[in-house]
Coordinates of C-alpha atoms and ligand atoms in Angstrom, one line a residue:
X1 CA 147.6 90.2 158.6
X2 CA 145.8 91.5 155.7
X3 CA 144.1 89.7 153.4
X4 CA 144.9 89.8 149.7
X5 CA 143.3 92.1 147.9
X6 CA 140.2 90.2 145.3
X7 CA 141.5 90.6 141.7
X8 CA 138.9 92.8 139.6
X9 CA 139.0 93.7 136.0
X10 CA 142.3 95.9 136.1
X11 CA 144.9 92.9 137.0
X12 CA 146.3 92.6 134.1
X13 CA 147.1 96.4 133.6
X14 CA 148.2 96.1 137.3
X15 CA 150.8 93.3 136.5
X16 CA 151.8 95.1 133.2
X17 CA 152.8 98.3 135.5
X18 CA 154.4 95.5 138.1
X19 CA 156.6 94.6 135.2
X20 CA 157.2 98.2 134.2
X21 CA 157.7 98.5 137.8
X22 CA 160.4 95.9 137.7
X23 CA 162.2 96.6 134.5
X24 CA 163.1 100.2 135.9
X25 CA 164.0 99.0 139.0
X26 CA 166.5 96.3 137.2
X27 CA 167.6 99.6 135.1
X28 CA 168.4 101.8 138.3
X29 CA 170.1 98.9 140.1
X30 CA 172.3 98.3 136.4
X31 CA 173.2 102.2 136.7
X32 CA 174.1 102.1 140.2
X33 CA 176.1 99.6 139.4
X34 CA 178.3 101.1 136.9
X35 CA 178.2 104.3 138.7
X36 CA 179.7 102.4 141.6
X37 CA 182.6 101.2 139.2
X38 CA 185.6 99.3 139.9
X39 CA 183.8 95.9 138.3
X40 CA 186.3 95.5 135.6
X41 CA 188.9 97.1 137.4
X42 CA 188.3 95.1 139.8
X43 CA 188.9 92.2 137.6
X44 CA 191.8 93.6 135.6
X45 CA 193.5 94.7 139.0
X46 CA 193.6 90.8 140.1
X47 CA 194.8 89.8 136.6
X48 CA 197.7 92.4 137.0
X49 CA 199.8 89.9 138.4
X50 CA 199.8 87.9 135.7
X51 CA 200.3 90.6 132.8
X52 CA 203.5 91.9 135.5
X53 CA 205.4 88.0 134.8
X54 CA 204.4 88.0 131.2
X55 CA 206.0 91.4 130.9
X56 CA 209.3 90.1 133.0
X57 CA 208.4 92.2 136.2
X58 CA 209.9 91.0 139.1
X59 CA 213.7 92.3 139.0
X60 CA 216.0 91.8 142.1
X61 CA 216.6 95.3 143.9
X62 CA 218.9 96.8 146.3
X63 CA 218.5 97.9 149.9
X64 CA 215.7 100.3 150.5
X65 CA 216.7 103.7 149.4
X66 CA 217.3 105.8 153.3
X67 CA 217.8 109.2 154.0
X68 CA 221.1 110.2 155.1
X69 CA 221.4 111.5 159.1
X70 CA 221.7 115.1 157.7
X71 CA 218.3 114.7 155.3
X72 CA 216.4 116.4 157.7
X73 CA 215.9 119.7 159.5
X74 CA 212.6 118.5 161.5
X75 CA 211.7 115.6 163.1
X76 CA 208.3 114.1 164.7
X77 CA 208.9 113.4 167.9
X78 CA 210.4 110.1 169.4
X79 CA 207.4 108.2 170.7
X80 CA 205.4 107.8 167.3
X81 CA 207.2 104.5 166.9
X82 CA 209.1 104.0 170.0
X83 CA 208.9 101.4 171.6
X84 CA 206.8 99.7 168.8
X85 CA 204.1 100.4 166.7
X86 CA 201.8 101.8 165.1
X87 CA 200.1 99.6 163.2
X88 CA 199.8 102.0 160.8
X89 CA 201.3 105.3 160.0
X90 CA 199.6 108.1 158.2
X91 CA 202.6 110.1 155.4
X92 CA 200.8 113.2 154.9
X93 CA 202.3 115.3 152.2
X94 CA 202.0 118.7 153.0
X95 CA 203.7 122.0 152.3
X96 CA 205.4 124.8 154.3
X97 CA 202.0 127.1 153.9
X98 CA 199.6 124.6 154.6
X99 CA 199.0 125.4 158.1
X100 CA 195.4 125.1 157.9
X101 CA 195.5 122.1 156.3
X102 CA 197.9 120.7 158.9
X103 CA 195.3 122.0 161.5
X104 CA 192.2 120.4 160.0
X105 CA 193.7 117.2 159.2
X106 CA 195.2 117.2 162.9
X107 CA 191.4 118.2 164.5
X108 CA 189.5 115.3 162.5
X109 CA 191.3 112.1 161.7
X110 CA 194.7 112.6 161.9
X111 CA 194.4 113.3 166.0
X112 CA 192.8 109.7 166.0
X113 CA 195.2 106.9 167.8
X114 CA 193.5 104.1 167.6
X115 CA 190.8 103.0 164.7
X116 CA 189.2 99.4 164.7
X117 CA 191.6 97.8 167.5
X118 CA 194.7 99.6 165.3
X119 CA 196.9 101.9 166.7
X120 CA 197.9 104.8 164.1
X121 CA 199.8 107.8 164.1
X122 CA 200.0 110.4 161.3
X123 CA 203.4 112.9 160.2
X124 CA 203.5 115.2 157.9
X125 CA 205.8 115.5 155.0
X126 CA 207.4 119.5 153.6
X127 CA 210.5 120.3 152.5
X128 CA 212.2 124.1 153.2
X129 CA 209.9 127.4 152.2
X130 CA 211.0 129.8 150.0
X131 CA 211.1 132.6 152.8
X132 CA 213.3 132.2 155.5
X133 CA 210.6 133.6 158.1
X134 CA 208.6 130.6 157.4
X135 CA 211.0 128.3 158.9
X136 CA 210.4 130.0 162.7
X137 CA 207.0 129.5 162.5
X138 CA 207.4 125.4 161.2
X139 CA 209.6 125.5 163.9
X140 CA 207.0 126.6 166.5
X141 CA 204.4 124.3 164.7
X142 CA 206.7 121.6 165.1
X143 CA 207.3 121.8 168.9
X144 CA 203.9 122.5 170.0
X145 CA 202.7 118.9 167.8
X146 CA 205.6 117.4 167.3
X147 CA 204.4 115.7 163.8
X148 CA 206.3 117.3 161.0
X149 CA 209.0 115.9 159.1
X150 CA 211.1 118.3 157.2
X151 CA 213.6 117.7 154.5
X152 CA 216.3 119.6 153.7
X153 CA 215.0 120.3 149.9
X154 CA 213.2 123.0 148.3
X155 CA 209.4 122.4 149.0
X156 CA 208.1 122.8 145.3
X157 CA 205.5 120.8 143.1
X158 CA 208.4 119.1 141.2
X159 CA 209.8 118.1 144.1
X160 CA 207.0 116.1 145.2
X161 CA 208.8 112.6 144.2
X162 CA 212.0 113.7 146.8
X163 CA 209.0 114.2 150.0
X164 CA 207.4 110.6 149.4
X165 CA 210.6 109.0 149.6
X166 CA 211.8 111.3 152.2
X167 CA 208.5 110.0 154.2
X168 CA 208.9 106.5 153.1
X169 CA 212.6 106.6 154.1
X170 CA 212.2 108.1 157.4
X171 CA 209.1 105.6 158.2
X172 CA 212.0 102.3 156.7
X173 CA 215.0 103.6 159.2
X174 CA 212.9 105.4 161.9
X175 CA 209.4 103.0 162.4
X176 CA 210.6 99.3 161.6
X177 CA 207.2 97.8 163.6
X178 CA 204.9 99.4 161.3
X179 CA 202.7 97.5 159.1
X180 CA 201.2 99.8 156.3
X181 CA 202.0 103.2 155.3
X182 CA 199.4 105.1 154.3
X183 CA 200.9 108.2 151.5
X184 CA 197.6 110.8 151.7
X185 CA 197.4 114.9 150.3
X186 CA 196.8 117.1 153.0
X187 CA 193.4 117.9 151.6
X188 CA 192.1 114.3 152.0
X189 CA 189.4 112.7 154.1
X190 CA 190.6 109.5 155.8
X191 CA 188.2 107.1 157.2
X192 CA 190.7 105.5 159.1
X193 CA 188.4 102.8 161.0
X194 CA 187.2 101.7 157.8
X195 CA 190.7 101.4 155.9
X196 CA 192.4 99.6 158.9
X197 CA 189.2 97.2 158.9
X198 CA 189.8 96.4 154.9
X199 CA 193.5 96.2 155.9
X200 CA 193.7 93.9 159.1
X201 CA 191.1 91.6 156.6
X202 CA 193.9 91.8 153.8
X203 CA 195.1 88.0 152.5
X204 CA 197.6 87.8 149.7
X205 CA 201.2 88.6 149.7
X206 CA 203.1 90.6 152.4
X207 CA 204.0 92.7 149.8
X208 CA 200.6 95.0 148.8
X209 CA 200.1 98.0 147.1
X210 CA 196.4 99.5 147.4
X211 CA 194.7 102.3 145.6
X212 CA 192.4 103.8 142.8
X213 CA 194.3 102.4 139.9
X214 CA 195.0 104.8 137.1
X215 CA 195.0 102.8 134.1
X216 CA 197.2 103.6 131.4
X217 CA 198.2 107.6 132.2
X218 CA 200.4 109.1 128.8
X219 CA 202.9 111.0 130.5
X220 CA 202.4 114.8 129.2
X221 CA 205.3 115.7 126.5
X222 CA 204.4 119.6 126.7
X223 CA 207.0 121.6 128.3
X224 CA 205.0 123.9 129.8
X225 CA 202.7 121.4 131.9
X226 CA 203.5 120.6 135.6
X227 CA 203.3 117.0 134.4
X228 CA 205.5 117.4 131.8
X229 CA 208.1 114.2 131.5
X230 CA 210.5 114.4 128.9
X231 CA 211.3 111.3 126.8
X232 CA 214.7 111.1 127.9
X233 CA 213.5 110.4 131.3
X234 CA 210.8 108.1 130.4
X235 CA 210.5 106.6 126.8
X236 CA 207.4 104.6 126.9
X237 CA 204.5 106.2 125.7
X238 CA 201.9 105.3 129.0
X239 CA 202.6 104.2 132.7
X240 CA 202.1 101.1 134.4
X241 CA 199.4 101.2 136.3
X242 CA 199.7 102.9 139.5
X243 CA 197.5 104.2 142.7
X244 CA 196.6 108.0 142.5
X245 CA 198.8 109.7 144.9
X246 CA 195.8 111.8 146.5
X247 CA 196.0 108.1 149.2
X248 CA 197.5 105.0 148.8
X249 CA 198.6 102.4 150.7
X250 CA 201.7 100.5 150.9
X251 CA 202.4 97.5 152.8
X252 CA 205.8 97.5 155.1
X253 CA 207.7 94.9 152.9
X254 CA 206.2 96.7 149.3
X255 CA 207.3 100.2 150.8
X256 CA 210.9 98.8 150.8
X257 CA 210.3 97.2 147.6
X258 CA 209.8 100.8 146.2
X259 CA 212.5 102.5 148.0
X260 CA 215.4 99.8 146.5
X261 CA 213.9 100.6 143.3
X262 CA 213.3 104.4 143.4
X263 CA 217.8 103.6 143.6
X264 CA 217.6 102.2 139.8
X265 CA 216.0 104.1 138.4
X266 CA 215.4 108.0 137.1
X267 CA 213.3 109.9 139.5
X268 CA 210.4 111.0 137.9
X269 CA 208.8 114.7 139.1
X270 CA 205.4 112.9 139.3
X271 CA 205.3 111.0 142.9
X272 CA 202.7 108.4 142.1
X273 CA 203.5 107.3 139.0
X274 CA 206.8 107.1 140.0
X275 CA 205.7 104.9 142.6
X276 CA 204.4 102.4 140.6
X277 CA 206.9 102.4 138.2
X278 CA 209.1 101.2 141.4
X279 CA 206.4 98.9 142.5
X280 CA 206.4 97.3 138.6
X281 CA 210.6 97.0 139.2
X282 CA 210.0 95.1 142.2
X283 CA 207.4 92.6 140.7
X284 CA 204.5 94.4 143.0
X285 CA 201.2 94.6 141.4
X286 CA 198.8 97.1 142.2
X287 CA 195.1 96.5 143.8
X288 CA 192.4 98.4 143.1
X289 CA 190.4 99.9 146.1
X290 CA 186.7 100.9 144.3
X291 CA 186.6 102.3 147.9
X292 CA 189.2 105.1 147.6
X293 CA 188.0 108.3 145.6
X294 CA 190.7 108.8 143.9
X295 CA 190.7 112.5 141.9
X296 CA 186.9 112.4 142.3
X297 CA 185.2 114.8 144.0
X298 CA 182.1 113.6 146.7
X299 CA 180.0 116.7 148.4
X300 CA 180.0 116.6 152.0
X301 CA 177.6 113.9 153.0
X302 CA 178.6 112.0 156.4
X303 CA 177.3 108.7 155.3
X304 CA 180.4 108.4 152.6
X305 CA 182.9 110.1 154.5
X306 CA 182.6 108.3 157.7
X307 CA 181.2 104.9 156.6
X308 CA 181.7 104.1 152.9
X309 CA 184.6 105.9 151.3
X310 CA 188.2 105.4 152.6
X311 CA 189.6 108.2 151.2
X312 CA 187.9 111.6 149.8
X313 CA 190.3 114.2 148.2
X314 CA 189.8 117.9 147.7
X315 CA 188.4 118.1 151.3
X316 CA 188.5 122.2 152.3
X317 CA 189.7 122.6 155.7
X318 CA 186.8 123.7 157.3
X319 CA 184.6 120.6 155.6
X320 CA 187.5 117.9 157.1
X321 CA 186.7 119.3 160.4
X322 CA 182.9 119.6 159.9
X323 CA 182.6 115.8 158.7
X324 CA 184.6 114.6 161.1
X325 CA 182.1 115.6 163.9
X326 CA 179.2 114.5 162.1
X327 CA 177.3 112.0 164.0
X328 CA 178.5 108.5 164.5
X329 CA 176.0 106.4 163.0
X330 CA 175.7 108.6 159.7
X331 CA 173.9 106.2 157.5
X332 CA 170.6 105.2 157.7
X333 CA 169.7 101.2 156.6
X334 CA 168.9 102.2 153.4
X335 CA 172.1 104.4 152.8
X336 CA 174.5 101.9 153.8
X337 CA 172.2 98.8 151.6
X338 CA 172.9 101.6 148.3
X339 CA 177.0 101.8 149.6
X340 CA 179.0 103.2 146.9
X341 CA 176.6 103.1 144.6
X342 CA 174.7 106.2 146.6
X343 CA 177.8 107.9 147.3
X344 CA 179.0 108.0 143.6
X345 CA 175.3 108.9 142.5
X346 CA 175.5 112.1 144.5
X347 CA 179.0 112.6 143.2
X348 CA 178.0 112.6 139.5
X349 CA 174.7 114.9 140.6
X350 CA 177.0 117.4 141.9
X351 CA 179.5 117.5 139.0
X352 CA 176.2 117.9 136.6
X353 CA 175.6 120.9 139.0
X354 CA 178.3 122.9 138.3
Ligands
NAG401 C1 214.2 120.5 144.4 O1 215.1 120.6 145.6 C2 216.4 120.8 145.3 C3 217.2 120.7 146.5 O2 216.8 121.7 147.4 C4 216.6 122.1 144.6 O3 217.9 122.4 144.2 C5 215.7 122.2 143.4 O4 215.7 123.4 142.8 C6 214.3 121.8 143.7 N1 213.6 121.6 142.4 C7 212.6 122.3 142.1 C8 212.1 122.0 140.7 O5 212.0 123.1 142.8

C-alpha cells in the first residue's frame, strides 16, 4: 500500500480545491437528482389516496363494462389464456396500417413469453380500416400470428377510448387468470423483465393503477384540436390525475374497476384520461412509476432501455428491434450506480440538441 503523501506548503490550497472539489460534486448529484424526478410525485402520488376520500371518491359501480359476442371481427387465438395464464398480458394499441409497428414490437419484446419467472403474452388492439382491401391483409396478419384483436368500429384517433375498453373487455370475459394488464402504444419500448420484477414486488391493495402521472391536464376547449373536449362532456376545468396512455398498468381487480365505471359515465375521446376519470369513480388512486417515460423522449442507449426504464415511447421500428438485440448486460457499474438519473441526463442532452 502506499504511503501518504508528506504535506508541503500547498495543503491548504489542496484542501481548498478538495472542497471545491466536493461542493460541485454535491451540485451534480442535487441535478441528477431533480433531473431523475418523480421525488415529489412520488410523494404526492402516495398522498393521492387521501385527497381521493376527502374529495368523496370511492362510488359503488356496476359489473365490468364487456363486449358483446358480435364486438369483434378478429380474435387472438385460443391458447393466450387457455388453460390459465399469463401472468401478464400486454394490450397493444395499434392501428390497421401499423404493420411495421406490429412487426417490431412482435421481433423485440412482444415475442418474449416469459420475463423474471412471469409468463406474458402481448395482443394487439385496431378497429376496421378505412379501405376495404386492408381488411384481407389483417386477415392474413392475423392467421399467420394469431395476436390481433379487432373491433367492429371505425379505427380513428377519436376512437381511441372504444379500443382500450375493447382490449380491457376482451382481456375481463376472455383471460380471467390474468394478473396485470399492461395498455402500451405500439411505438413503445417494454422492458418487460424489469416491469414484471416491480410488479411481482407490488404490496398495497389488489386494486393498482401504475404509471407516469399527469398532474393536472386542462382538457383543450378549441374545436379544432384532436384533444378537444367540449364542456358539455366534461365541466371541470382539469383532470384527475391519471397515467399517460403511451403504457400503463392496471391491476386485474382495478381493470374491472374501470370498465363498471367507463358504464356511468360519458366516454371521453381521450383514452387515458378517460381512464383515470373511471379509476377516480371507483375510489382507485393512481401510482406514480418515475420509471415509465411517459411522453419523454430517451435516445437509443441500451443501458435504459433494457435495464433502467420500463417503458420508452416514440420508439421507430427499426430502433425497437435494434435495442432489443443489444447485449444483455448493457450497463456498466457505473451506469446502473447513476440509474435514472443518467438516463434522463442524456434525455435532456438530446432535446437541447435539436
Ligand atoms: C367511431 O366508430 C364508430 C363506429 O364504427 C363510427 O360510427 C364513428 O364514426 C367513429 N368515430 C370517429 C370519430 O371516427
Amino acid at each position: 500500500m502506499a504511503a501518504a503523501p508528506p504535506c508541503p506548503k500547498r495543503c491548504p490550497r489542496r484542501s481548498a480545491r478538495l472542497l471545491g472539489g466536493l461542493f460541485c460534486s454535491l451540485a451534480a448529484l442535487s441535478t441528477l437528482t431533480f433531473l431523475a424526478g418523480g421525488g415529489h410525485e412520488e410523494l404526492l402520488s402516495r398522498s393521492l389516496p387521501l385527497l381521493l376520500a376527502a374529495g368523496g371518491g370511492q362510488q359503488p359501480v356496476g359489473a365490468p363494462l364487456l363486449p358483446a359476442d358480435d364486438a369483434f371481427l378478429l380474435v387472438p387465438r385460443p391458447g393466450a389464456c387457455a388453460p390459465s395464464g399469463p401472468w401478464l398480458l400486454v394490450l397493444v394499441a395499434s392501428a390497421p396500417g401499423h404493420v411495421a409497428q406490429r412487426q417490431a414490437v412482435r421481433r423485440s419484446w412482444g415475442g418474449a413469453r416469459r420475463a423474471a419467472g412471469r409468463s406474458l403474452w402481448t395482443v394487439f388492439g385496431l378497429g376496421m380500416p378505412g379501405e376495404p382491401e386492408q381488411q384481407a391483409a389483417l386477415e392474413r396478419e392475423a392467421r399467420e400470428h394469431g395476436d390481433l384483436l379487432q373491433a367492429r368500429f371505425v379505427d380513428s384517433y377519436a376512437n381511441l377510448t372504444l379500443k382500450t375498453l375493447a382490449l380491457l373487455g376482451w382481456a375481463a370475459a376472455r383471460c380471467p387468470d390474468v394478473r396485470f394488464l399492461v395498455k402500451a402504444d405500439d411505438d413503445v419500448f417494454l422492458n418487460l423483465p424489469a416491469l414484471a420484477r416491480h410488479l411481482g414486488q407490488l404490496a398495497g391493495p389488489p386494486a393498482a393503477y401504475l404509471g407516469r402521472i399527469h398532474w393536472r391536464v386542462h382538457p383543450s376547449r378549441d374545436p379544432r384540436s384532436r384533444h378537444h373536449v367540449p364542456a358539455s362532456l366534461y365541466p371541470e376545468r382539469a383532470f384527475p390525475p391519471y397515467c399517460s396512455g403511451t403504457a400503463y398498468v392496471l391491476s386485474a381487480p382495478a381493470a374491472a374497476a374501470v370498465l363498471g365505471a367507463a358504464r356511468q359515465l360519458p366516454l371521453l375521446p381521450l383514452e387515458d384520461a378517460f381512464v383515470g376519470l373511471c379509476a377516480r369513480r371507483a375510489g382507485i388512486a393512481p401510482r406514480h412509476l418515475a420509471h415509465m417515460a411517459g411522453a419523454a423522449r430517451f435516445p437509443p442507449d441500451a443501458c435504459c432501455y433494457r435495464e433502467v426504464l420500463f417503458s420508452v415511447h416514440s420508439v421507430a421500428p427499426a430502433q425497437m428491434v435494434a435495442m432489443w438485440e443489444a447485449a444483455e448486460q448493457p450497463c456498466s457499474a457505473w451506469q446502473r450506480a447513476l440509474g435514472l438519473a443518467r438516463c434522463k441526463a442524456l434525455a435532456w442532452l438530446a432535446a437541447l440538441a435539436l
